[in-house]
């Protein structure tokens, strides 16, 4: 049990928890908006991977991290245009499209990675004076590679967009009652497409962050199912932004816990079990919370005019 | 000057207020009506026709809505009134005819276009989003920047002006049906429409709520010269709230008169009335010439196969669906359940298909109580249901005829969970022959069959169980004449063989043709009963219209 206390008291644990959580935060903040609009795009995984690879290649060519991050967002957006237009302009099933995209991107990136082999550096550490010396959580929040800080304005911006703008109102109406929204003159599928584009942008950013902020290298296995965990975090959070953020932080903490245990010299716990821990927590978390919250009424239901 | 009129403008009073119950307001209301007489009519439809297949939903309908008047449109289900209104707000495109708005011929492309041309609609099934607040719903569809303060102020102004009080920050889903409708009305009025269509506005309202609604409408009409089209099948509502009434039947306008010249009995007769019906002499109630085969003999009511005892059920949204419904169906009789759609037909059919649980009450078959809501319990007890929508819950279009025939009970053709294909084909062939299903064979996909033959498959499947009770919900909807005749004959034969048949239908003709006993369903309960011999069309119409005589 001593190990757990060592970990809980250790600032390094929080720093690494934050680093893992932030990738989820990037992806989940976009995915949260999309789900509020009533669309469940499981292609988040592919969007993150495309963003990560795009930014890695871009850095390899230009040597500029800011440019590479922009490129990452753009690659995520490109993937989202496929998802959005196939499932919300053409009547293809959103899950089939999402699944196909994930497999396609994984194969494509694996192939291109072998051809290009982009080399990548980690972004520089940026310490925010004063705040970084807050005990326990200070270093985790304010002494990190600089791309991590992009998530700080993103989360409130997404909240403002959904709750304070006409666009957000129309997004929420589309996710709750597309027929009523349609009768009120809202182009439901257009709004849904836009939320998927947003998810593409934020997931692409997340991918770039993963490369430059968290890992400092690229491999085609870099995302490793975290796109799905981001979706789980939104569900876990009961389709509120607050809850989604909490879900991301929790899942991040679990990953960090797994990494910290062996580092602290405790090897009594089976490492395979530890590897599975984040996913077990995801499943337990979903089972515990999924029935207590109310999803957007039209979540994952395609909207076609004239059909009730 | 208008005030006294509106004060007495409760639904019961306002009809008479046109005739002039209050001193001074007689002149007043006539003046208010005249004030807009010189303007072109708010909306005029000329020769509007809309066909669905061979059925005319609207058959060269001419109708004029004048400013400053509440114009009632009365009719049974399928009379074409809803289709006509959908044409006016651009949800349905007419096959022929013209809509003239304020004297200008117009084409309405969609609800937004209709709103821009000054036509607003308050829908029967509300188009408000339950998860949003009142002000958010009202703002939905705006084109400008979201300004919550301004919208809340506007809602306050409209509430005060029309006497429709509402809390702008309340979440719509937490409100009562009456208040939800109020949100919808405010949303509609905020765009200052010149014509407002209300589709069955009081179907979910309490009498008190209806009264308040009509007071507000009367104010809008008299103060601003709005034209209101009130679509309804409720006689007292039409009599109480309107200035003019148009009665539609089978897609045609059959009568057009001043409300003050109308009475409930006359309207009921015109709405369901036989004189214009296509039916032949044999169905005239008092006719002595009925052949014994046609006229169901009145079975002895000694053995109740189906007993439904003070059944209460609520919907997910808390709405009362069945409200103390009592019904007995005896062995060998056909009971016709008449009523306007939406009064509990669907919940009752769902209940008898084990699709719904009860709040209270019981269902018994041959005296044995059934566990309502447990999957398959009703079917096991011997209740077979021909569902209302055969595509939705009657059959699987992508599967073969044989598969559909044994879908409900594959054990008939399977051994230890494995389908015996030869047995299935053999038994399917026999059913196809017995029910004269016209198809290429047992393996023909269901979608390749005509509607009538699909319905035969459903019937064959249900009859294969040798049911004790057969529930037929709208069994002939959308079928052609021959298929209707076949279905009717099958129901008669089932009854003759001792099955208790419950025919749920909104087609009065069908019920009169088949049933030996009629019960009338209104607001989730049985409001009246009469035997086929002693049928009184006028009283039936009154009961269906919610005005229990």
Short mmCIF file of N, CA and C in Angstrom, two decimals, chain A residues 36 160 162-167 169-174 176-186 294 305, chain B residues 89 91 109-112 123 126-132 135-137 139-146 187 191:
data_model
loop_
_atom_site.label_atom_id
_atom_site.label_comp_id
_atom_site.label_asym_id
_atom_site.label_seq_id
_atom_site.Cartn_x
_atom_site.Cartn_y
_atom_site.Cartn_z
N UNK A 36 -23.25 16.55 -28.64
CA UNK A 36 -24.38 17.41 -28.31
C UNK A 36 -25.21 17.70 -29.56
N UNK A 160 -18.23 28.22 -24.29
CA UNK A 160 -18.87 29.47 -24.71
C UNK A 160 -19.62 29.27 -26.03
N UNK A 162 -20.96 26.60 -27.25
CA UNK A 162 -22.15 25.76 -27.16
C UNK A 162 -23.26 26.44 -26.35
N UNK A 163 -22.89 27.15 -25.29
CA UNK A 163 -23.93 27.68 -24.41
C UNK A 163 -24.24 29.16 -24.61
N UNK A 164 -23.38 29.87 -25.35
CA UNK A 164 -23.60 31.31 -25.41
C UNK A 164 -23.82 31.85 -26.83
N UNK A 165 -23.77 30.97 -27.82
CA UNK A 165 -23.96 31.50 -29.17
C UNK A 165 -25.19 30.87 -29.81
N UNK A 166 -25.68 31.53 -30.84
CA UNK A 166 -26.82 31.01 -31.59
C UNK A 166 -26.45 29.67 -32.20
N UNK A 167 -25.22 29.58 -32.69
CA UNK A 167 -24.74 28.33 -33.29
C UNK A 167 -24.86 27.20 -32.28
N UNK A 169 -26.80 27.01 -29.66
CA UNK A 169 -28.21 26.71 -29.41
C UNK A 169 -28.75 25.78 -30.49
N UNK A 170 -28.38 26.10 -31.73
CA UNK A 170 -28.87 25.28 -32.85
C UNK A 170 -28.25 23.89 -32.81
N UNK A 171 -26.98 23.82 -32.36
CA UNK A 171 -26.33 22.53 -32.21
C UNK A 171 -27.07 21.68 -31.18
N UNK A 172 -27.38 22.29 -30.05
CA UNK A 172 -28.06 21.53 -29.00
C UNK A 172 -29.45 21.10 -29.45
N UNK A 173 -30.16 22.00 -30.13
CA UNK A 173 -31.48 21.63 -30.62
C UNK A 173 -31.39 20.47 -31.61
N UNK A 174 -30.36 20.49 -32.46
CA UNK A 174 -30.18 19.41 -33.43
C UNK A 174 -29.93 18.07 -32.76
N UNK A 176 -31.01 17.27 -29.72
CA UNK A 176 -32.12 16.86 -28.87
C UNK A 176 -33.36 16.49 -29.68
N UNK A 177 -33.67 17.30 -30.67
CA UNK A 177 -34.93 17.12 -31.37
C UNK A 177 -34.80 17.66 -32.80
N UNK A 178 -34.16 16.86 -33.66
CA UNK A 178 -33.87 17.36 -35.01
C UNK A 178 -35.13 17.76 -35.79
N UNK A 179 -36.24 17.07 -35.53
CA UNK A 179 -37.46 17.43 -36.27
C UNK A 179 -37.94 18.83 -35.89
N UNK A 180 -37.95 19.09 -34.60
CA UNK A 180 -38.36 20.42 -34.15
C UNK A 180 -37.38 21.48 -34.66
N UNK A 181 -36.11 21.15 -34.62
CA UNK A 181 -35.10 22.09 -35.11
C UNK A 181 -35.34 22.37 -36.59
N UNK A 182 -35.66 21.35 -37.33
CA UNK A 182 -35.91 21.49 -38.76
C UNK A 182 -37.11 22.39 -39.02
N UNK A 183 -38.19 22.15 -38.27
CA UNK A 183 -39.38 22.98 -38.44
C UNK A 183 -39.08 24.43 -38.07
N UNK A 184 -38.13 24.62 -37.14
CA UNK A 184 -37.77 25.98 -36.76
C UNK A 184 -36.82 26.63 -37.77
N UNK A 185 -36.43 25.90 -38.79
CA UNK A 185 -35.61 26.49 -39.84
C UNK A 185 -34.12 26.27 -39.66
N UNK A 186 -33.76 25.25 -38.90
CA UNK A 186 -32.34 24.99 -38.72
C UNK A 186 -31.90 23.85 -39.62
N UNK A 294 -28.44 11.47 -18.91
CA UNK A 294 -29.33 11.47 -20.06
C UNK A 294 -28.57 11.94 -21.29
N UNK A 305 -35.20 14.43 -43.43
CA UNK A 305 -36.45 15.19 -43.35
C UNK A 305 -37.63 14.28 -43.71
N UNK B 89 -48.14 25.43 -44.97
CA UNK B 89 -46.85 25.82 -44.39
C UNK B 89 -45.67 25.16 -45.11
N UNK B 91 -44.93 22.05 -45.98
CA UNK B 91 -44.42 20.71 -45.68
C UNK B 91 -44.85 19.70 -46.74
N UNK B 109 -42.41 27.12 -50.13
CA UNK B 109 -41.44 26.03 -50.31
C UNK B 109 -41.17 25.26 -49.03
N UNK B 110 -41.11 25.94 -47.89
CA UNK B 110 -40.87 25.24 -46.62
C UNK B 110 -41.38 26.10 -45.47
N UNK B 111 -41.34 25.57 -44.24
CA UNK B 111 -41.91 26.32 -43.11
C UNK B 111 -41.30 27.71 -42.92
N UNK B 112 -40.02 27.84 -43.23
CA UNK B 112 -39.37 29.15 -43.08
C UNK B 112 -39.96 30.13 -44.07
N UNK B 123 -48.22 23.34 -34.02
CA UNK B 123 -48.39 21.93 -34.39
C UNK B 123 -49.10 21.14 -33.32
N UNK B 126 -46.02 19.06 -30.55
CA UNK B 126 -45.30 20.32 -30.44
C UNK B 126 -43.92 20.22 -31.08
N UNK B 127 -43.50 21.33 -31.64
CA UNK B 127 -42.17 21.35 -32.24
C UNK B 127 -41.22 22.10 -31.34
N UNK B 128 -41.42 21.99 -30.04
CA UNK B 128 -40.46 22.59 -29.13
C UNK B 128 -39.49 21.52 -28.65
N UNK B 129 -38.28 21.98 -28.31
CA UNK B 129 -37.24 21.04 -27.87
C UNK B 129 -37.27 20.98 -26.34
N UNK B 130 -37.58 19.82 -25.81
CA UNK B 130 -37.80 19.69 -24.37
C UNK B 130 -36.59 20.01 -23.54
N UNK B 131 -35.39 19.75 -24.08
CA UNK B 131 -34.18 19.92 -23.27
C UNK B 131 -33.76 21.38 -23.17
N UNK B 132 -34.37 22.24 -23.97
CA UNK B 132 -33.98 23.65 -23.94
C UNK B 132 -34.94 24.46 -23.07
N UNK B 135 -36.95 30.44 -23.39
CA UNK B 135 -36.43 31.50 -24.27
C UNK B 135 -35.56 30.92 -25.37
N UNK B 136 -34.83 29.85 -25.07
CA UNK B 136 -34.00 29.23 -26.11
C UNK B 136 -34.88 28.68 -27.23
N UNK B 137 -35.99 28.07 -26.85
CA UNK B 137 -36.91 27.55 -27.85
C UNK B 137 -37.49 28.65 -28.71
N UNK B 139 -36.14 31.46 -29.34
CA UNK B 139 -35.09 32.04 -30.17
C UNK B 139 -34.67 31.12 -31.31
N UNK B 140 -34.99 29.84 -31.17
CA UNK B 140 -34.52 28.86 -32.14
C UNK B 140 -35.01 29.20 -33.55
N UNK B 141 -34.09 29.28 -34.48
CA UNK B 141 -34.47 29.61 -35.85
C UNK B 141 -34.26 31.07 -36.18
N UNK B 142 -33.91 31.89 -35.17
CA UNK B 142 -33.60 33.30 -35.44
C UNK B 142 -32.36 33.39 -36.31
N UNK B 143 -32.28 34.48 -37.02
CA UNK B 143 -31.12 34.64 -37.88
C UNK B 143 -30.10 35.62 -37.31
N UNK B 144 -30.51 36.40 -36.27
CA UNK B 144 -29.55 37.38 -35.76
C UNK B 144 -28.72 36.79 -34.62
N UNK B 145 -27.86 37.64 -34.07
CA UNK B 145 -27.02 37.22 -32.97
C UNK B 145 -27.90 36.94 -31.76
N UNK B 146 -27.49 35.94 -30.99
CA UNK B 146 -28.29 35.54 -29.83
C UNK B 146 -28.21 36.61 -28.75
N UNK B 187 -43.72 31.42 -29.67
CA UNK B 187 -42.70 31.34 -30.73
C UNK B 187 -43.31 31.73 -32.08
N UNK B 191 -43.07 36.01 -34.43
CA UNK B 191 -42.70 36.36 -35.82
C UNK B 191 -43.83 37.13 -36.49
#
